[in-house]
PDB file of N, CA and C in Angstrom:
ATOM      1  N   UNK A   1      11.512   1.542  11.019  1.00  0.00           N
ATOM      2  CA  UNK A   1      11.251   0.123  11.147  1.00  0.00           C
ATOM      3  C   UNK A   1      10.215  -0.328  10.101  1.00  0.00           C
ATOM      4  N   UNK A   2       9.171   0.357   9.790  1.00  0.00           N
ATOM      5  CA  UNK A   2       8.171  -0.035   8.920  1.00  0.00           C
ATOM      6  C   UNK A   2       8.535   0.506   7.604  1.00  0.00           C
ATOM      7  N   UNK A   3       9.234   1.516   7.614  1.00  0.00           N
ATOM      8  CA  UNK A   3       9.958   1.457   6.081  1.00  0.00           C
ATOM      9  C   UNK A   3      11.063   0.341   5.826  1.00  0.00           C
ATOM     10  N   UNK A   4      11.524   0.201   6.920  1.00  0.00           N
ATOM     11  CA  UNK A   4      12.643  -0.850   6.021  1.00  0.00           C
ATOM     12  C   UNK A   4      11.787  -2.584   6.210  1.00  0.00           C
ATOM     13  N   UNK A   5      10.885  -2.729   7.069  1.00  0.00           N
ATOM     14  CA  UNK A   5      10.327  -4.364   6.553  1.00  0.00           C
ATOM     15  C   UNK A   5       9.492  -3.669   5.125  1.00  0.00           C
ATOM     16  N   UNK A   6       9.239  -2.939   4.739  1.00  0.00           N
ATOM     17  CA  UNK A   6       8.769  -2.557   3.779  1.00  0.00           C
ATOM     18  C   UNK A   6       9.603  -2.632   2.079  1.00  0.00           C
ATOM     19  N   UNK A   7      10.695  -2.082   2.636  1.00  0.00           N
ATOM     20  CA  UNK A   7      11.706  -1.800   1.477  1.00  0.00           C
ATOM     21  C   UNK A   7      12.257  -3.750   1.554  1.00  0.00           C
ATOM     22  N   UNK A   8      12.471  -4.004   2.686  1.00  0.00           N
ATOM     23  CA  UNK A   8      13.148  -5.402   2.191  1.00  0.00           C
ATOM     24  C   UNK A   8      11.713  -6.363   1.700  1.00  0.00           C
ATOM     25  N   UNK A   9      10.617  -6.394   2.199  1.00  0.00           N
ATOM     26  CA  UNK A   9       9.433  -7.039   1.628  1.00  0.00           C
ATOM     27  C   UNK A   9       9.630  -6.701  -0.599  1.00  0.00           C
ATOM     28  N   UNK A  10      10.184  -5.503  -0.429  1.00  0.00           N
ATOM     29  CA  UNK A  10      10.158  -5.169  -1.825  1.00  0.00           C
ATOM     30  C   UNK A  10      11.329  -5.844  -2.384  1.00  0.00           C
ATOM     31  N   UNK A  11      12.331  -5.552  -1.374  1.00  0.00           N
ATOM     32  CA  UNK A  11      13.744  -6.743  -2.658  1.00  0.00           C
ATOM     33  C   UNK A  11      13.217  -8.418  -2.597  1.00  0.00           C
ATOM     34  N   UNK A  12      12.487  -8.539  -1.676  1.00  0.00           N
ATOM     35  CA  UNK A  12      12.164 -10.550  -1.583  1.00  0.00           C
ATOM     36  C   UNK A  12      11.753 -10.384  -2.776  1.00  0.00           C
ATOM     37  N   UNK A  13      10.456  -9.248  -3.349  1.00  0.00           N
ATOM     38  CA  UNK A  13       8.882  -9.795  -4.154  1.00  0.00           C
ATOM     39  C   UNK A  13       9.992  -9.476  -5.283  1.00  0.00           C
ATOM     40  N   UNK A  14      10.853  -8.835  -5.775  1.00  0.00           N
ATOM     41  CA  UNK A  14      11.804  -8.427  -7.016  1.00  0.00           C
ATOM     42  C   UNK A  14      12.653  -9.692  -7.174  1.00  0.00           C
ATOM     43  N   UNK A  15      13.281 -10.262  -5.913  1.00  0.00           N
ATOM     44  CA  UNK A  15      13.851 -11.874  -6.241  1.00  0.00           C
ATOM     45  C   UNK A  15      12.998 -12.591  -6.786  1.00  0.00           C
ATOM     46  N   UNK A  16      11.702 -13.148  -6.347  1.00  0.00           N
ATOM     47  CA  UNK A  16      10.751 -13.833  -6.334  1.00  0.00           C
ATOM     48  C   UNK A  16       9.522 -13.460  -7.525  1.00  0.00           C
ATOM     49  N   UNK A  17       9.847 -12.478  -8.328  1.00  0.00           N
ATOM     50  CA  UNK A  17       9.200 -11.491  -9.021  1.00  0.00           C
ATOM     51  C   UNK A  17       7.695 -11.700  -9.237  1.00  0.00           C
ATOM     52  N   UNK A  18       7.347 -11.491  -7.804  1.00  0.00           N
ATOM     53  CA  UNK A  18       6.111 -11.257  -7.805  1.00  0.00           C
ATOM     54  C   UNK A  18       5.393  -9.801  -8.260  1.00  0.00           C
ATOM     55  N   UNK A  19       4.682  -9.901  -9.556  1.00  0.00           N
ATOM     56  CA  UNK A  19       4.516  -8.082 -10.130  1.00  0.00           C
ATOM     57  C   UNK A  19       3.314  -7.695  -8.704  1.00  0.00           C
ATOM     58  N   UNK A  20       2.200  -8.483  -8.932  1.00  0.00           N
ATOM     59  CA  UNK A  20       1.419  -7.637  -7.820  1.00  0.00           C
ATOM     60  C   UNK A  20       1.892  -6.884  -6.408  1.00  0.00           C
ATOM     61  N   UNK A  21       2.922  -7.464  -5.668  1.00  0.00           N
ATOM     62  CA  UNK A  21       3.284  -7.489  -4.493  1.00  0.00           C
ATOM     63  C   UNK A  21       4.328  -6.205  -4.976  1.00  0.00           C
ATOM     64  N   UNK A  22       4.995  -6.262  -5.806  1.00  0.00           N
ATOM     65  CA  UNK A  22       6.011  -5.312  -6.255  1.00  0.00           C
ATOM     66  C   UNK A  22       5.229  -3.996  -6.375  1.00  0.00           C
ATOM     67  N   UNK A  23       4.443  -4.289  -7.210  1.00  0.00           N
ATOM     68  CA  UNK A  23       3.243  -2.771  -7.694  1.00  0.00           C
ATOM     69  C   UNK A  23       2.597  -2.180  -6.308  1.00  0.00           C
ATOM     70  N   UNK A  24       2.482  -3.565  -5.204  1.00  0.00           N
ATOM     71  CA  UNK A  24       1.964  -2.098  -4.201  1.00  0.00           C
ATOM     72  C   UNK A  24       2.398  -2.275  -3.637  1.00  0.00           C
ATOM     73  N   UNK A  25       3.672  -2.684  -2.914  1.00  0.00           N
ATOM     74  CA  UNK A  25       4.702  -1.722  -2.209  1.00  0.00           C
ATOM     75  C   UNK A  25       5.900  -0.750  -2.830  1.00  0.00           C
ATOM     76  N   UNK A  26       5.308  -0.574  -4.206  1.00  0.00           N
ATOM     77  CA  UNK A  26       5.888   0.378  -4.584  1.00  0.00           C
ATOM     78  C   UNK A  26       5.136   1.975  -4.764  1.00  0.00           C
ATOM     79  N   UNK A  27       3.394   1.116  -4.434  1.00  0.00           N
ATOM     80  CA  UNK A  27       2.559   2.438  -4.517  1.00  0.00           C
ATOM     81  C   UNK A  27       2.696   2.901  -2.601  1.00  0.00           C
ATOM     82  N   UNK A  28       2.621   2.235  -1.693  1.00  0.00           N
ATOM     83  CA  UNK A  28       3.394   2.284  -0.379  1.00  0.00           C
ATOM     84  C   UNK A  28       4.343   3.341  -0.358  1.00  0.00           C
ATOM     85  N   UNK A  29       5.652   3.127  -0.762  1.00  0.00           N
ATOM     86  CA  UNK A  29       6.444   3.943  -0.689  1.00  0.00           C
ATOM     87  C   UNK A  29       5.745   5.174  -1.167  1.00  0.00           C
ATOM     88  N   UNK A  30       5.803   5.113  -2.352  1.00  0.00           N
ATOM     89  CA  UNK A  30       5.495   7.306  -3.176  1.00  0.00           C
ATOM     90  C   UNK A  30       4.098   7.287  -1.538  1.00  0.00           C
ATOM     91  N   UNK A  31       3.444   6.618  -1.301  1.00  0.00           N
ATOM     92  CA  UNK A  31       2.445   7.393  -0.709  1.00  0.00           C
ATOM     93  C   UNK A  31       3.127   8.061   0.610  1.00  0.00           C
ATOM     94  N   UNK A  32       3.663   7.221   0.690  1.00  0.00           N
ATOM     95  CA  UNK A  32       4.811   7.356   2.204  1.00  0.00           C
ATOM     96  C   UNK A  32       5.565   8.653   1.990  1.00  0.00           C
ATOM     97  N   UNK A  33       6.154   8.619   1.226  1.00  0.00           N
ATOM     98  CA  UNK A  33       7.028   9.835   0.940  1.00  0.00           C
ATOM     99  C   UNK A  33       6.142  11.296   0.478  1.00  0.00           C
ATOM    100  N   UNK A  34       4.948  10.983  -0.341  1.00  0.00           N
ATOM    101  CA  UNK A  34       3.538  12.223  -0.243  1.00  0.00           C
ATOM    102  C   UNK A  34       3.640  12.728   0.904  1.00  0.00           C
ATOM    103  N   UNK A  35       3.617  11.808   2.084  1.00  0.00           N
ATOM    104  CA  UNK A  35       2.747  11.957   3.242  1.00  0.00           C
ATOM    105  C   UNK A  35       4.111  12.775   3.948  1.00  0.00           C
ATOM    106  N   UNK A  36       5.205  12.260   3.658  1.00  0.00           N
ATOM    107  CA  UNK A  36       6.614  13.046   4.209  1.00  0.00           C
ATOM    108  C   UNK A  36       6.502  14.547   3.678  1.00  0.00           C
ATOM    109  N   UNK A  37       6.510  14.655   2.148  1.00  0.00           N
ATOM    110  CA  UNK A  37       6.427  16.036   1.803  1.00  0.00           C
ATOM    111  C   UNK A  37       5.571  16.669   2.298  1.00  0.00           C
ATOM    112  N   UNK A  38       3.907  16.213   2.587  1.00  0.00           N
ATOM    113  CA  UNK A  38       3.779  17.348   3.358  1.00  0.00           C
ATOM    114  C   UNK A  38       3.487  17.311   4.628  1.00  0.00           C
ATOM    115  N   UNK A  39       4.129  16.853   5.478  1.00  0.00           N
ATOM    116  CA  UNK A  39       4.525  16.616   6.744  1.00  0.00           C
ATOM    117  C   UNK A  39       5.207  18.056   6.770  1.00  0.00           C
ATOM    118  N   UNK A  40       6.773  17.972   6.030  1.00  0.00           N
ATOM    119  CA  UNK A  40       7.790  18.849   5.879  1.00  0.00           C
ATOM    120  C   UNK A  40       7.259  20.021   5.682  1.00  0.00           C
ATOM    121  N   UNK A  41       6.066  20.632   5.370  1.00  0.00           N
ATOM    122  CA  UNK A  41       6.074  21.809   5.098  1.00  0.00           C
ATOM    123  C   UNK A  41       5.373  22.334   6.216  1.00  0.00           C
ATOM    124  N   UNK A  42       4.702  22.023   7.653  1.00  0.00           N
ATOM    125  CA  UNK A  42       4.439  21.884   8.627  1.00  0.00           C
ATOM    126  C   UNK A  42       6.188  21.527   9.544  1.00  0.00           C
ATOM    127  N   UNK A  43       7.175  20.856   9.137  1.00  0.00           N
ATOM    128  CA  UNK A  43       7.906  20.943  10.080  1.00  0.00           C
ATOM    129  C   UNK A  43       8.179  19.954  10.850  1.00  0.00           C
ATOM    130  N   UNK A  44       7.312  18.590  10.690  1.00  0.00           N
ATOM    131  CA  UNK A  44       7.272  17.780  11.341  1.00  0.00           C
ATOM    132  C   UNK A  44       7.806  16.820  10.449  1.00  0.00           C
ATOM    133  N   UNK A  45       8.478  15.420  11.346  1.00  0.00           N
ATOM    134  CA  UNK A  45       8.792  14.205  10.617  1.00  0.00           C
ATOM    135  C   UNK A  45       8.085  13.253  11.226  1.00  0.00           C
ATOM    136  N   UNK A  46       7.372  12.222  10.244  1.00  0.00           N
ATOM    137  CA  UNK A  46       6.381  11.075  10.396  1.00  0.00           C
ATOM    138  C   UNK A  46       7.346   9.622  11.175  1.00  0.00           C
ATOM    139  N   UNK A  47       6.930   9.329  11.834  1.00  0.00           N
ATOM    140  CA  UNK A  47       7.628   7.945  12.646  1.00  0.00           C
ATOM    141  C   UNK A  47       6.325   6.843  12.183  1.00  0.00           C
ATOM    142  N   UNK A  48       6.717   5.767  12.477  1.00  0.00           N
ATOM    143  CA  UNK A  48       5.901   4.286  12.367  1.00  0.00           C
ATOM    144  C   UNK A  48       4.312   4.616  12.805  1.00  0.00           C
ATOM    145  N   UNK A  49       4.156   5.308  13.998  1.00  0.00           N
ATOM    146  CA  UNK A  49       2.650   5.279  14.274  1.00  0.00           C
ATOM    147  C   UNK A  49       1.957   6.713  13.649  1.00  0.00           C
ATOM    148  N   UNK A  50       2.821   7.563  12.509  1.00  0.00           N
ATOM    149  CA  UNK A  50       2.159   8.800  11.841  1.00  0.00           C
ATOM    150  C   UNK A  50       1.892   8.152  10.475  1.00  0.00           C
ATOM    151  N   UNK A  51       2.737   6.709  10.097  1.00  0.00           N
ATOM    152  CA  UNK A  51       2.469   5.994   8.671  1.00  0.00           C
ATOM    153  C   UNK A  51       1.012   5.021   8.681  1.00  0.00           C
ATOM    154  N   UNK A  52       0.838   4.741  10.148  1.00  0.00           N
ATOM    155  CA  UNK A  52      -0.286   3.566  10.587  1.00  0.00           C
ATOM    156  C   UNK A  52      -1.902   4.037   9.705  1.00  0.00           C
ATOM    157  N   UNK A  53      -2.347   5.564  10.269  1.00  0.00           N
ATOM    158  CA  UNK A  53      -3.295   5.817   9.631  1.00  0.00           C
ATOM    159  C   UNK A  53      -3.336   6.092   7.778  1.00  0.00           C
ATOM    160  N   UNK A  54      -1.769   6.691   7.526  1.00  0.00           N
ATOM    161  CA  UNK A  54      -1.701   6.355   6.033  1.00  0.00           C
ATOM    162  C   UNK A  54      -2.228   5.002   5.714  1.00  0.00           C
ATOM    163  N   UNK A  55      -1.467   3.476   5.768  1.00  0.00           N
ATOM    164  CA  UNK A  55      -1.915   2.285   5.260  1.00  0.00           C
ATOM    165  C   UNK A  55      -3.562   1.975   5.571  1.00  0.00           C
ATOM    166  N   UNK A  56      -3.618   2.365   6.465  1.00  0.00           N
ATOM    167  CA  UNK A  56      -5.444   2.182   6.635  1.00  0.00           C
ATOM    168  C   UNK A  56      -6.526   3.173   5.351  1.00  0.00           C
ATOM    169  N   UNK A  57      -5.553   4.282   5.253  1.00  0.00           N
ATOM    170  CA  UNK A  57      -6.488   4.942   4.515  1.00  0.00           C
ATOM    171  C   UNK A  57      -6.420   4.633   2.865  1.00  0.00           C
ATOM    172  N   UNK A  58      -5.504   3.618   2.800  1.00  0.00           N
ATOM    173  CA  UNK A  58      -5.076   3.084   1.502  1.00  0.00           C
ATOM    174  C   UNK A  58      -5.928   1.663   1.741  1.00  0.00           C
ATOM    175  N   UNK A  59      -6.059   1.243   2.407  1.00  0.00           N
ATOM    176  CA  UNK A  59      -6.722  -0.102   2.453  1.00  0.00           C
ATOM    177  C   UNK A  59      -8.819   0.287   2.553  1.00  0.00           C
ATOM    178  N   UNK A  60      -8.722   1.491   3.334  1.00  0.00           N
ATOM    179  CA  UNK A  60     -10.082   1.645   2.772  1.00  0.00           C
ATOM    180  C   UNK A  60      -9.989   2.341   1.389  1.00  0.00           C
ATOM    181  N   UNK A  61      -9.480   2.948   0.480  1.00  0.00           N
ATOM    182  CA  UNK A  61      -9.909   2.937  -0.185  1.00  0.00           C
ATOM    183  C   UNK A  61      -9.883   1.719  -1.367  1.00  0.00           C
ATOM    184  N   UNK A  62      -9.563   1.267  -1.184  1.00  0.00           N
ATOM    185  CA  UNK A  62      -9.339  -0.165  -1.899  1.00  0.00           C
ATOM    186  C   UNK A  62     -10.375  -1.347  -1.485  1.00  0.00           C
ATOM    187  N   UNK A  63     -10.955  -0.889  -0.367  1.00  0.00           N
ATOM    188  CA  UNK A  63     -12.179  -1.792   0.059  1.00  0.00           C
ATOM    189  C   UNK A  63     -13.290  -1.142  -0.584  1.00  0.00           C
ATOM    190  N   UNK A  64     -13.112   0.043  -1.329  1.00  0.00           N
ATOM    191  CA  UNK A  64     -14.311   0.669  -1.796  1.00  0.00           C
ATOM    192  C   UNK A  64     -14.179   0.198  -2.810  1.00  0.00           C
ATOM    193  N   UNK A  65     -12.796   0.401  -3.578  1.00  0.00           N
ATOM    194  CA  UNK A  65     -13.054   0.707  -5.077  1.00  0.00           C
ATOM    195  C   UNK A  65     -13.121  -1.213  -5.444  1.00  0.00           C
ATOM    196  N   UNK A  66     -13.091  -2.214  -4.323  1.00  0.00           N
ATOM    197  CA  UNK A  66     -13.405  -3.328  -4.682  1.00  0.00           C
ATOM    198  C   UNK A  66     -15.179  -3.482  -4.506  1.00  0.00           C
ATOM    199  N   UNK A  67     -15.503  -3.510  -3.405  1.00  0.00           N
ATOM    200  CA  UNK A  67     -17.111  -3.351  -2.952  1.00  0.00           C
ATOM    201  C   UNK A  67     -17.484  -2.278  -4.275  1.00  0.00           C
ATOM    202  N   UNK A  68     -17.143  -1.593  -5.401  1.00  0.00           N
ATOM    203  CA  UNK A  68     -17.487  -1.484  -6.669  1.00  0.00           C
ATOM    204  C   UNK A  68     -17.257  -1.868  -7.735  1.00  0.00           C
ATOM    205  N   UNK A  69     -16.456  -2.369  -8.156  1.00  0.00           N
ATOM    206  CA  UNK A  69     -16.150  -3.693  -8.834  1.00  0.00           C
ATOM    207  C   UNK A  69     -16.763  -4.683  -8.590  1.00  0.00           C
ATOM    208  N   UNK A  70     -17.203  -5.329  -7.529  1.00  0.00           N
ATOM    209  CA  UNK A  70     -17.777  -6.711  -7.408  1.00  0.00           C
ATOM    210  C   UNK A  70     -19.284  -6.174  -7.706  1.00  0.00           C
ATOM    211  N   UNK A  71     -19.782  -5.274  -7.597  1.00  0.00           N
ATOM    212  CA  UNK A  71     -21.175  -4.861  -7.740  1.00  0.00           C
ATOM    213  C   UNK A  71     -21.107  -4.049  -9.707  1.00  0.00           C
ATOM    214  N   UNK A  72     -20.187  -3.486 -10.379  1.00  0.00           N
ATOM    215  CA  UNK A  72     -20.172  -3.475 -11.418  1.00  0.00           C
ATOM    216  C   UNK A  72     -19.489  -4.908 -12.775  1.00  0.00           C
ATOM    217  N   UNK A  73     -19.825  -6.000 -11.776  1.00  0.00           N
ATOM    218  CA  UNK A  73     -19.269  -7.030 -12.599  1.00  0.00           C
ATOM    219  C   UNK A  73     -18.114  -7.385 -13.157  1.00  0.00           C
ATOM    220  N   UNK A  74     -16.854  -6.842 -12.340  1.00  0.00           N
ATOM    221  CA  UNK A  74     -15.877  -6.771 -12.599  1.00  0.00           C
ATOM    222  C   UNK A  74     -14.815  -7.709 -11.567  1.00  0.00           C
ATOM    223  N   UNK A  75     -15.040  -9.041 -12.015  1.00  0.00           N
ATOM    224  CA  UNK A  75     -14.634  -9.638 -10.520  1.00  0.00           C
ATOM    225  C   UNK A  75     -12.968  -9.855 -10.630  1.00  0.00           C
ATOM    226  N   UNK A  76     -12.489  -9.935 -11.609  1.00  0.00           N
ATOM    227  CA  UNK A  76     -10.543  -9.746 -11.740  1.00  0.00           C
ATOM    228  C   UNK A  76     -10.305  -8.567 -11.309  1.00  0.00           C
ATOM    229  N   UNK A  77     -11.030  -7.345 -11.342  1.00  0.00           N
ATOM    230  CA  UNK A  77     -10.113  -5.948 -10.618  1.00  0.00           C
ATOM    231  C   UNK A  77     -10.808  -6.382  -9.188  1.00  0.00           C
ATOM    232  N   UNK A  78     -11.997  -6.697  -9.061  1.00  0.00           N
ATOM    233  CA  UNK A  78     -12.024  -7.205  -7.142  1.00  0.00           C
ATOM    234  C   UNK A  78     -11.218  -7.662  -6.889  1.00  0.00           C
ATOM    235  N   UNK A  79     -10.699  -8.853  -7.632  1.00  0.00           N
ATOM    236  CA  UNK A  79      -9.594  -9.772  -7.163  1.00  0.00           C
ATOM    237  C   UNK A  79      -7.970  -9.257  -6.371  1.00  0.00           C
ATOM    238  N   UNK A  80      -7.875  -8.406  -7.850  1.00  0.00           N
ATOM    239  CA  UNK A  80      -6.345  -7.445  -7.739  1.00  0.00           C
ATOM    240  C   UNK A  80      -6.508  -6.468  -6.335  1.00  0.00           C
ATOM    241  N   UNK A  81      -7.815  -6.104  -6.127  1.00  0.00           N
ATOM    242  CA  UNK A  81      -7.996  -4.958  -5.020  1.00  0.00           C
ATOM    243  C   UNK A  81      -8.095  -5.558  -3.480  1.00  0.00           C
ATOM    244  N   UNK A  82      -8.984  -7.223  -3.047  1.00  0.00           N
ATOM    245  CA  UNK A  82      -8.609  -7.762  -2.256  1.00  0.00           C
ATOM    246  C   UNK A  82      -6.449  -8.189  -2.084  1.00  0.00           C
ATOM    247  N   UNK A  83      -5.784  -8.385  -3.346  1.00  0.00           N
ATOM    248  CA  UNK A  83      -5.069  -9.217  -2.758  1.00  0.00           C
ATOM    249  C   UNK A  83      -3.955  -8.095  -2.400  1.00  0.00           C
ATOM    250  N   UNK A  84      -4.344  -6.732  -3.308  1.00  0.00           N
ATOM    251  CA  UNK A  84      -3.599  -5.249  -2.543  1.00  0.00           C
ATOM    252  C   UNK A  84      -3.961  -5.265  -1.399  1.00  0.00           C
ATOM    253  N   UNK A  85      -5.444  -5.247  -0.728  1.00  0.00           N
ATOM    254  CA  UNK A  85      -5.500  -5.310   0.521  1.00  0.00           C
ATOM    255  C   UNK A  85      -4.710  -5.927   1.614  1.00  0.00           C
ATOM    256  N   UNK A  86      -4.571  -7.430   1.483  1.00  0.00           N
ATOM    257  CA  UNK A  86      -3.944  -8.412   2.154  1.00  0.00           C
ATOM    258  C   UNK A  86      -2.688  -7.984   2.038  1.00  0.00           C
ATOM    259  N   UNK A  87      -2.192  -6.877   0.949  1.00  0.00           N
ATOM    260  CA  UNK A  87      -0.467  -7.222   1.287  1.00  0.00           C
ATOM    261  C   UNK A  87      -0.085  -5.572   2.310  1.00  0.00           C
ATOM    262  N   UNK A  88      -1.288  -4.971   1.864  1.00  0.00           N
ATOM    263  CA  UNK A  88      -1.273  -3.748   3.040  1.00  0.00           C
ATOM    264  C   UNK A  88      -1.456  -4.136   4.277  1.00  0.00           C
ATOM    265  N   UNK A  89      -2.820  -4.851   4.421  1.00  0.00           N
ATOM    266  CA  UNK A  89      -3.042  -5.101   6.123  1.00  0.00           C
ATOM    267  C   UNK A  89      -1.409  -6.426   6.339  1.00  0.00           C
ATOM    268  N   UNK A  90      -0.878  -6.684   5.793  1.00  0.00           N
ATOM    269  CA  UNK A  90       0.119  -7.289   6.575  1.00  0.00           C
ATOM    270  C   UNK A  90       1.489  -6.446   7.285  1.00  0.00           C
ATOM    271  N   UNK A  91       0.512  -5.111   7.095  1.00  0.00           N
ATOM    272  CA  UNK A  91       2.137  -4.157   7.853  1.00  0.00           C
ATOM    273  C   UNK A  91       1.142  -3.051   8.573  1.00  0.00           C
ATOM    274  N   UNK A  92       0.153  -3.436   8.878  1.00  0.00           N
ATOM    275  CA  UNK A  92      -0.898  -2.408  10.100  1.00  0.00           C
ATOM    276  C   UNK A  92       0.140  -3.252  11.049  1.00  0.00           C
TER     277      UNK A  92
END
């Protein structure tokens, strides 16, 4: 379920060609599928609430590497790193 509002969120932003929105649900997926490979070598397969703590741990780090940017004077990569945020927390 959260891969596919995911995958179709990705054909809208490719109609609509939005690059930011495209770039991270395309970094979404590979992380998704990381997190599958090594799931698989343990034996197990990831469902909707084994992906939940993945997107969180992608959204903190993106709250970091912005909360350093805004403190190294870099306020366009803050920018890019809040609005990655917002398009992650819209699928917690």
């Amino acid at each position: 379920m959260l891969r596919d509002d995911i995958n179709n969120a990705l054909k809208e932003a490719m109609k609509a060609k939005d690059e930011r929105k495209i770039a991270t649900l395309r970094l979404v997926n590979s992380t998704f599928k990381n997190a599958d490979i090594e799931a698989r070598a343990s034996g197990k397969t990831l469902s909707d609430a084994d992906l939940l703590p993945v997107l969180q741990k992608m959204i903190k780090q993106r709250q970091e590497s912005k909360e350093l940017y805004e403190k190294g004077g870099r306020p366009e990569l803050a920018q890019q790193e809040g609005e990655e945020i917002a398009i992650i927390t819209a699928y917690l």
